[in-house]
Amino acid sequence: MTLARRTLLKSMLAGGFAAAGGSLGWLQRAHAMSDLAGAGDYRALVIVFLFGGNDASNMLVPTGEDRYARYRGIRTGLSLARDSLLPLSGSDEGLHPSMPGLQSLHARGDLAVVRNVGSLITPVSRTALERGSVSLPAQLFSHSDQQDQTQRGTADLLDNHGWLGLAADALESYNPPSALSPNLSFAGTNILQTGRRMVPYVADTEEIRGLVVFEDGGPSWTLHDQLLGRTRANALAAEHLRRKRDANDVFLELSRAFANLSPMQTVFPASPLGAQLEAVTRYLAVRDQFGFRRQTFFVGVGDYDTHDNQLVQQALNLAQLDTALTAFDAALGELGLRDAVTTSTLSEFGRTLTINGDGTDHGWAGHNLVLGGAVRGGVYGAPTSFDLAGADDTGEGNIIPSISNDTHAATLLRWFGLSEGEVQQVLPNLRNFDGQDVGFMNV
């Protein structure tokens, strides 16, 4: 039979590829351990990455008279009207007007805003910067470098292990051996979920599909079974075939699991982020069938690099973020998982307070959002002074982070179940900071 008559279509679980190791007996072990995965001992971390560098200073804006006046004086034509801001209870700041759903979550006590977070190796002051006496992360204002840096557990640009992947390594015993990784990504491959043993399973938001072989225009299950049953002498080819078998096993198990799911009442918005978070809920709904007790999920959206047309573009971006996260919260309520799932936004950096006319340039510190039933709602971290001559400004409104990415990550990982020693191993630079927990999680 010629190749012209035989077409091989390999579609590993909606475009993903199983990559967690395991053996052909993993299904039986998963079922045997499924009683360990009750909601009372189940926890998941969901990271929503805002690619491009979110302008946090227009996402969270001061509402007090003095600070708002300084904000408006710097932002001029890009400033938001004071009466359009969505006030946060207990704070003199308000959210962007496109975020009413998240304002409601804050009022309920399930949303934390973490101010002025960024890449740091050690604490940094303006004086130390001027003296050149402090170590800084490399390539601070580069998108690709800082996207990777935010996801790493160290400042080493050659270390391609991320803090969620290393955390999954540390908690490996919480999950049964499985061909399906407990780390699932709906936004492509990433450093964040890559450990020394655990790597992410990359999927997309479409219906799951298995490996299918077409012969003479139709599916050939005989040829399909023959392909998977072959042996390979070459080590690379043998490993490739093993992963095909594992992916096919995952497809069969997930097909059965998803077939028994009841339709969700929650309606997700028809947006890229809405589709990704809706897909996350499907995998959360079948967690017990795989025996998972700890899982991580990675989703992400772009268009946050607002050098121009910022007022329009950021309003669209934050509206998408608001509606998708609000729907995700409702879906978690349906699943009874609000207390078991914590979601955090990340972005590679913030943007400058000063404007370039119609947008802003790459900055340093930004704000993160954290939501879930285990979150201590509120506003955390030092407020931005909006003083261009202030101690937190390196020039042109480029704000020095007061909370390191490591400290933000450590706060999440303690809730996730890591011991203090494991947190320190995953985030070795954490020891350089006095405040090693932001306090926004109920541990």
Coordinates of C-alpha atoms in Angstrom, one line a residue, residues 47-417:
I47 CA -2.5 30.8 36.0
V48 CA -3.9 33.3 33.6
F49 CA -1.0 34.9 31.8
L50 CA -1.6 38.3 30.2
F51 CA 1.0 38.4 27.4
G52 CA 2.4 41.8 26.5
G53 CA 2.7 43.6 29.8
N54 CA -0.6 44.7 31.4
D55 CA -0.8 48.4 32.2
A56 CA -1.7 47.8 35.8
S57 CA -1.9 51.6 36.6
N58 CA -5.0 51.8 34.5
M59 CA -6.4 48.6 35.8
L60 CA -6.3 49.8 39.5
V61 CA -6.6 53.5 39.8
P62 CA -6.5 55.7 42.9
T63 CA -9.9 57.3 43.8
G64 CA -8.7 59.5 46.7
E65 CA -8.5 63.2 45.7
D66 CA -4.8 63.8 46.1
R67 CA -3.5 60.6 44.5
Y68 CA -6.1 60.7 41.7
A69 CA -4.9 64.3 40.9
R70 CA -1.3 63.0 40.6
Y71 CA -2.4 60.1 38.5
R72 CA -4.4 62.4 36.2
G73 CA -1.5 64.9 36.0
I74 CA 0.8 62.1 34.7
R75 CA -1.6 60.1 32.5
T76 CA -3.4 63.2 31.0
G77 CA -5.2 61.9 27.9
L78 CA -4.9 58.3 28.9
S79 CA -6.4 58.8 32.4
L80 CA -9.8 57.3 33.3
A81 CA -12.5 59.5 34.6
R82 CA -12.7 59.3 38.4
D83 CA -16.5 58.7 38.4
S84 CA -16.1 55.8 36.0
L85 CA -13.9 53.7 38.4
L86 CA -15.4 50.8 40.2
P87 CA -14.6 51.3 43.9
L88 CA -13.2 48.5 46.0
S89 CA -14.5 48.3 49.6
G90 CA -11.9 49.2 52.2
S91 CA -9.7 50.8 49.6
D92 CA -9.1 54.3 48.1
E93 CA -8.6 52.7 44.7
G94 CA -11.0 51.4 42.0
L95 CA -10.9 48.9 39.2
H96 CA -11.1 49.8 35.5
P97 CA -14.8 50.3 34.5
S98 CA -14.6 47.1 32.3
M99 CA -14.4 44.9 35.4
P100 CA -17.7 44.9 37.3
G101 CA -17.7 41.1 37.8
L102 CA -14.4 41.2 39.5
Q103 CA -15.5 44.1 41.6
S104 CA -18.4 41.9 42.8
L105 CA -15.9 39.1 43.7
H106 CA -13.9 41.6 45.7
A107 CA -17.0 42.6 47.6
R108 CA -17.7 39.0 48.3
G109 CA -14.2 38.6 49.7
D110 CA -12.9 36.2 47.0
L111 CA -10.6 38.6 45.1
A112 CA -7.2 40.0 46.1
V113 CA -5.4 42.7 44.2
V114 CA -1.6 42.4 44.7
R115 CA 0.1 45.7 43.9
N116 CA 3.5 46.3 42.5
V117 CA 4.8 42.8 41.9
G118 CA 7.8 42.1 39.6
S119 CA 11.0 40.4 38.8
L120 CA 13.6 40.8 41.6
I121 CA 16.7 38.9 42.7
T122 CA 17.0 40.9 45.9
P123 CA 15.2 44.0 47.3
V124 CA 15.9 47.1 45.2
S125 CA 15.9 50.7 46.1
R126 CA 16.3 53.8 43.9
T127 CA 19.5 54.7 45.8
A128 CA 21.0 51.2 45.3
L129 CA 20.1 51.4 41.6
E130 CA 21.9 54.8 41.3
R131 CA 24.9 53.4 43.0
G132 CA 24.9 50.2 40.9
S133 CA 25.2 48.2 44.1
V134 CA 22.3 45.7 43.5
S135 CA 21.8 42.7 41.3
L136 CA 19.0 42.9 38.7
P137 CA 17.3 40.3 36.6
A138 CA 18.7 40.2 33.0
Q139 CA 16.9 42.0 30.2
L140 CA 14.3 43.6 32.4
F141 CA 12.2 45.1 29.7
S142 CA 12.3 42.3 27.1
H143 CA 9.0 40.6 26.5
S144 CA 10.4 37.1 25.9
D145 CA 13.0 37.2 28.7
Q146 CA 10.6 38.5 31.3
Q147 CA 7.8 36.1 30.2
D148 CA 10.3 33.3 30.9
Q149 CA 11.7 35.0 34.0
T150 CA 8.2 35.3 35.6
Q151 CA 7.7 31.6 35.1
R152 CA 11.1 30.4 36.4
G153 CA 12.0 29.6 39.9
T154 CA 15.4 31.3 39.6
A155 CA 17.0 34.2 37.8
D156 CA 19.1 31.8 35.8
L157 CA 18.3 32.4 32.1
L158 CA 19.6 28.9 31.3
D159 CA 17.3 27.1 33.8
N160 CA 14.2 26.1 31.9
H161 CA 12.3 24.8 35.0
G162 CA 9.3 26.7 36.3
W163 CA 8.0 27.1 39.8
L164 CA 4.8 25.2 39.1
G165 CA 6.6 22.4 37.4
L166 CA 9.0 22.1 40.4
A167 CA 6.1 22.2 42.8
A168 CA 4.4 19.4 40.9
D169 CA 7.7 17.4 41.3
A170 CA 7.6 18.0 45.0
L171 CA 4.0 16.9 45.2
E172 CA 4.3 14.0 42.8
S173 CA 3.2 11.5 45.5
Y174 CA -0.2 13.2 45.7
N175 CA -1.1 11.9 42.2
P176 CA -1.1 8.4 40.8
P177 CA 1.3 7.5 38.0
S178 CA -0.5 8.6 34.8
A179 CA 0.1 9.1 31.1
L180 CA -1.9 12.3 31.5
S181 CA 0.1 15.0 33.3
P182 CA -1.5 16.8 36.2
N183 CA -0.1 20.0 34.6
L184 CA -2.4 21.0 31.7
S185 CA -1.8 24.0 29.4
F186 CA -4.3 25.5 27.0
A187 CA -1.8 28.2 25.9
G188 CA 1.0 26.2 24.5
T189 CA 4.2 24.9 25.9
N190 CA 5.6 26.9 28.8
I191 CA 8.4 27.0 31.3
L192 CA 6.1 27.6 34.3
Q193 CA 4.7 24.0 34.4
T194 CA 8.0 22.3 33.4
G195 CA 9.7 20.5 36.3
R196 CA 12.6 18.1 36.3
R197 CA 10.2 15.1 36.1
M198 CA 6.8 16.7 35.4
V199 CA 6.0 18.5 32.2
P200 CA 2.8 20.1 30.9
Y201 CA 0.3 18.3 28.8
V202 CA -0.5 20.8 26.0
A203 CA -4.1 20.7 24.8
D204 CA -6.5 23.0 23.0
T205 CA -10.1 23.9 23.6
E206 CA -11.6 21.7 20.8
E207 CA -13.3 18.4 21.3
I208 CA -10.8 15.7 22.2
R209 CA -9.7 13.4 19.4
G210 CA -7.7 10.2 19.3
L211 CA -5.1 8.8 16.9
V212 CA -6.9 7.9 13.7
V213 CA -5.5 6.1 10.6
F214 CA -7.3 6.7 7.3
E215 CA -7.0 4.1 4.6
D216 CA -8.5 4.6 1.1
G217 CA -10.5 7.5 2.4
G218 CA -11.9 5.9 5.5
P219 CA -10.8 5.1 9.1
S220 CA -8.9 1.8 9.4
W221 CA -9.0 0.5 13.0
T222 CA -7.0 -2.6 12.0
L223 CA -4.1 -0.4 10.7
H224 CA -4.5 1.8 13.8
D225 CA -4.0 -1.2 16.1
Q226 CA -1.2 -2.5 14.1
L227 CA 0.6 0.8 14.3
L228 CA 0.3 1.0 18.0
G229 CA 1.4 -2.6 18.4
R230 CA 4.6 -2.3 16.6
T231 CA 8.0 -2.4 18.2
R232 CA 11.0 -0.1 17.3
A233 CA 14.7 -0.9 17.8
N234 CA 15.7 2.7 17.6
A235 CA 15.4 4.3 21.1
L236 CA 13.9 7.6 19.8
A237 CA 11.3 5.8 17.6
A238 CA 10.4 3.5 20.5
E239 CA 9.9 6.5 22.8
H240 CA 7.8 8.2 20.2
L241 CA 5.6 5.1 19.8
R242 CA 5.3 4.7 23.6
R243 CA 3.9 8.3 23.8
K244 CA 1.5 7.6 21.0
R245 CA 0.2 4.6 23.0
D246 CA -0.1 6.7 26.2
A247 CA -1.9 9.5 24.3
N248 CA -4.3 6.9 22.9
D249 CA -5.0 5.5 26.4
V250 CA -5.6 9.0 27.7
F251 CA -8.0 9.7 24.8
L252 CA -10.0 6.6 25.5
E253 CA -10.2 7.3 29.2
L254 CA -11.1 11.0 28.8
S255 CA -13.7 10.1 26.1
R256 CA -15.5 7.8 28.6
A257 CA -15.2 10.4 31.4
F258 CA -16.4 13.3 29.3
A259 CA -19.3 11.3 27.9
N260 CA -20.8 11.0 31.3
L261 CA -20.5 14.7 32.2
S262 CA -23.8 16.6 32.7
P263 CA -24.0 19.9 30.8
M264 CA -22.9 23.0 32.8
Q265 CA -25.4 25.7 33.5
T266 CA -22.7 28.3 33.4
V267 CA -22.4 30.1 30.0
F268 CA -18.9 31.1 29.1
P269 CA -18.2 34.2 26.9
A270 CA -17.3 33.5 23.3
S271 CA -13.8 34.8 23.7
P272 CA -10.3 33.1 23.6
L273 CA -10.0 33.2 27.4
G274 CA -13.6 32.1 27.9
A275 CA -13.0 29.1 25.7
Q276 CA -9.7 28.2 27.6
L277 CA -11.3 28.5 31.0
E278 CA -14.4 26.5 29.9
A279 CA -12.0 23.7 28.8
V280 CA -10.3 23.9 32.3
T281 CA -13.7 23.2 33.9
R282 CA -14.2 20.1 31.8
Y283 CA -10.9 18.7 33.1
L284 CA -11.7 19.7 36.6
A285 CA -15.0 17.9 36.4
V286 CA -13.3 14.5 35.6
R287 CA -10.4 14.9 38.1
D288 CA -11.7 12.0 40.3
Q289 CA -11.5 9.6 37.5
F290 CA -7.7 10.1 37.3
G291 CA -7.1 10.2 41.0
F292 CA -5.6 13.7 40.9
R293 CA -5.2 15.5 44.2
R294 CA -3.0 18.3 42.9
Q295 CA -3.3 19.9 39.4
T296 CA -2.1 23.1 37.6
F297 CA -3.6 24.8 34.6
F298 CA -2.1 27.4 32.3
V299 CA -4.1 29.7 30.1
G300 CA -3.2 33.0 28.4
V301 CA -4.2 35.8 26.1
G302 CA -2.2 38.5 24.3
D303 CA -2.7 42.1 23.1
Y304 CA -1.5 43.6 26.3
D305 CA 1.5 45.4 24.7
T306 CA -0.4 48.7 24.4
H307 CA 2.1 51.1 22.9
D308 CA -0.8 52.8 21.2
N309 CA -4.6 52.9 21.2
Q310 CA -4.4 51.9 24.8
L311 CA -7.8 53.2 26.0
V312 CA -9.6 51.1 23.5
Q313 CA -7.5 48.0 23.5
Q314 CA -7.1 47.7 27.3
A315 CA -10.9 48.2 27.8
L316 CA -11.4 45.2 25.4
N317 CA -8.7 43.2 27.2
L318 CA -10.0 43.8 30.7
A319 CA -13.6 43.2 29.6
Q320 CA -12.6 39.8 28.3
L321 CA -10.7 39.0 31.5
D322 CA -13.6 40.1 33.6
T323 CA -16.3 38.1 31.9
A324 CA -14.2 35.0 31.5
L325 CA -13.0 35.0 35.2
T326 CA -16.5 35.7 36.4
A327 CA -17.9 32.8 34.4
F328 CA -15.1 30.6 35.7
D329 CA -16.0 31.5 39.3
A330 CA -19.7 30.6 38.6
A331 CA -18.6 27.2 37.1
L332 CA -16.5 26.4 40.1
G333 CA -19.5 27.1 42.2
E334 CA -21.5 24.5 40.2
L335 CA -18.7 22.0 40.6
G336 CA -18.4 22.7 44.4
L337 CA -14.7 23.7 43.8
R338 CA -14.5 27.4 44.8
D339 CA -12.4 26.6 47.9
A340 CA -10.3 24.1 46.0
V341 CA -9.2 26.2 43.0
T342 CA -7.2 29.4 43.2
T343 CA -6.6 31.5 40.1
S344 CA -3.9 34.1 39.7
T345 CA -3.1 36.5 36.8
L346 CA 0.6 37.0 35.8
S347 CA 2.1 39.3 33.3
E348 CA 5.8 39.8 32.3
F349 CA 5.9 43.4 33.6
G350 CA 3.8 46.5 34.1
R351 CA 4.1 49.7 32.1
T352 CA 5.4 53.2 32.7
L353 CA 3.3 55.8 34.4
T354 CA 4.3 58.3 31.8
I355 CA 2.7 58.0 28.4
N356 CA 3.9 58.2 24.8
G357 CA 0.9 60.0 23.5
D358 CA -1.5 57.2 22.8
G359 CA 0.0 54.4 24.9
T360 CA 2.6 53.4 27.4
D361 CA 6.0 51.8 27.3
H362 CA 7.5 48.7 29.0
G363 CA 7.8 49.1 32.7
W364 CA 8.7 47.0 35.7
A365 CA 6.2 46.6 38.6
G366 CA 2.6 45.5 37.9
H367 CA -0.4 44.3 39.8
N368 CA -1.8 40.7 39.9
L369 CA -5.3 39.5 40.6
V370 CA -5.9 36.4 42.7
L371 CA -9.4 34.8 43.1
G372 CA -11.0 31.8 44.8
G373 CA -12.8 30.7 47.9
A374 CA -9.5 30.3 49.8
V375 CA -8.4 33.8 49.0
R376 CA -8.4 36.6 51.7
G377 CA -9.9 39.3 49.7
G378 CA -8.5 42.8 49.8
V379 CA -5.7 45.0 48.3
Y380 CA -2.1 44.0 49.2
G381 CA 1.3 45.6 48.7
A382 CA 2.5 49.1 48.8
P383 CA 0.4 51.6 46.7
T384 CA 1.9 53.4 43.7
S385 CA 2.9 56.9 44.8
F386 CA 2.3 58.5 41.4
D387 CA 5.3 60.7 42.2
L388 CA 7.8 60.9 39.4
A389 CA 10.5 62.0 41.8
G390 CA 9.6 59.5 44.4
A391 CA 11.6 56.7 45.9
D392 CA 9.8 54.0 43.9
D393 CA 10.4 55.5 40.5
T394 CA 13.5 54.8 38.5
G395 CA 12.7 57.4 35.9
E396 CA 9.7 58.1 33.5
G397 CA 7.3 56.5 36.0
N398 CA 9.1 53.1 35.9
I399 CA 8.1 51.7 39.2
I400 CA 10.3 49.4 41.4
P401 CA 8.5 46.3 42.5
S402 CA 7.8 46.2 46.3
I403 CA 6.8 42.5 46.1
S404 CA 8.9 39.9 44.2
N405 CA 7.5 37.4 41.8
D406 CA 9.0 34.8 44.2
T407 CA 7.1 36.1 47.2
H408 CA 3.8 36.1 45.2
A409 CA 4.5 32.5 44.0
A410 CA 5.5 31.3 47.5
T411 CA 2.2 32.6 48.9
L412 CA 0.3 30.4 46.3
L413 CA 2.6 27.4 46.8
R414 CA 2.1 27.2 50.6
W415 CA -1.6 27.0 50.0
F416 CA -1.0 24.4 47.3
G417 CA 0.6 22.1 49.9

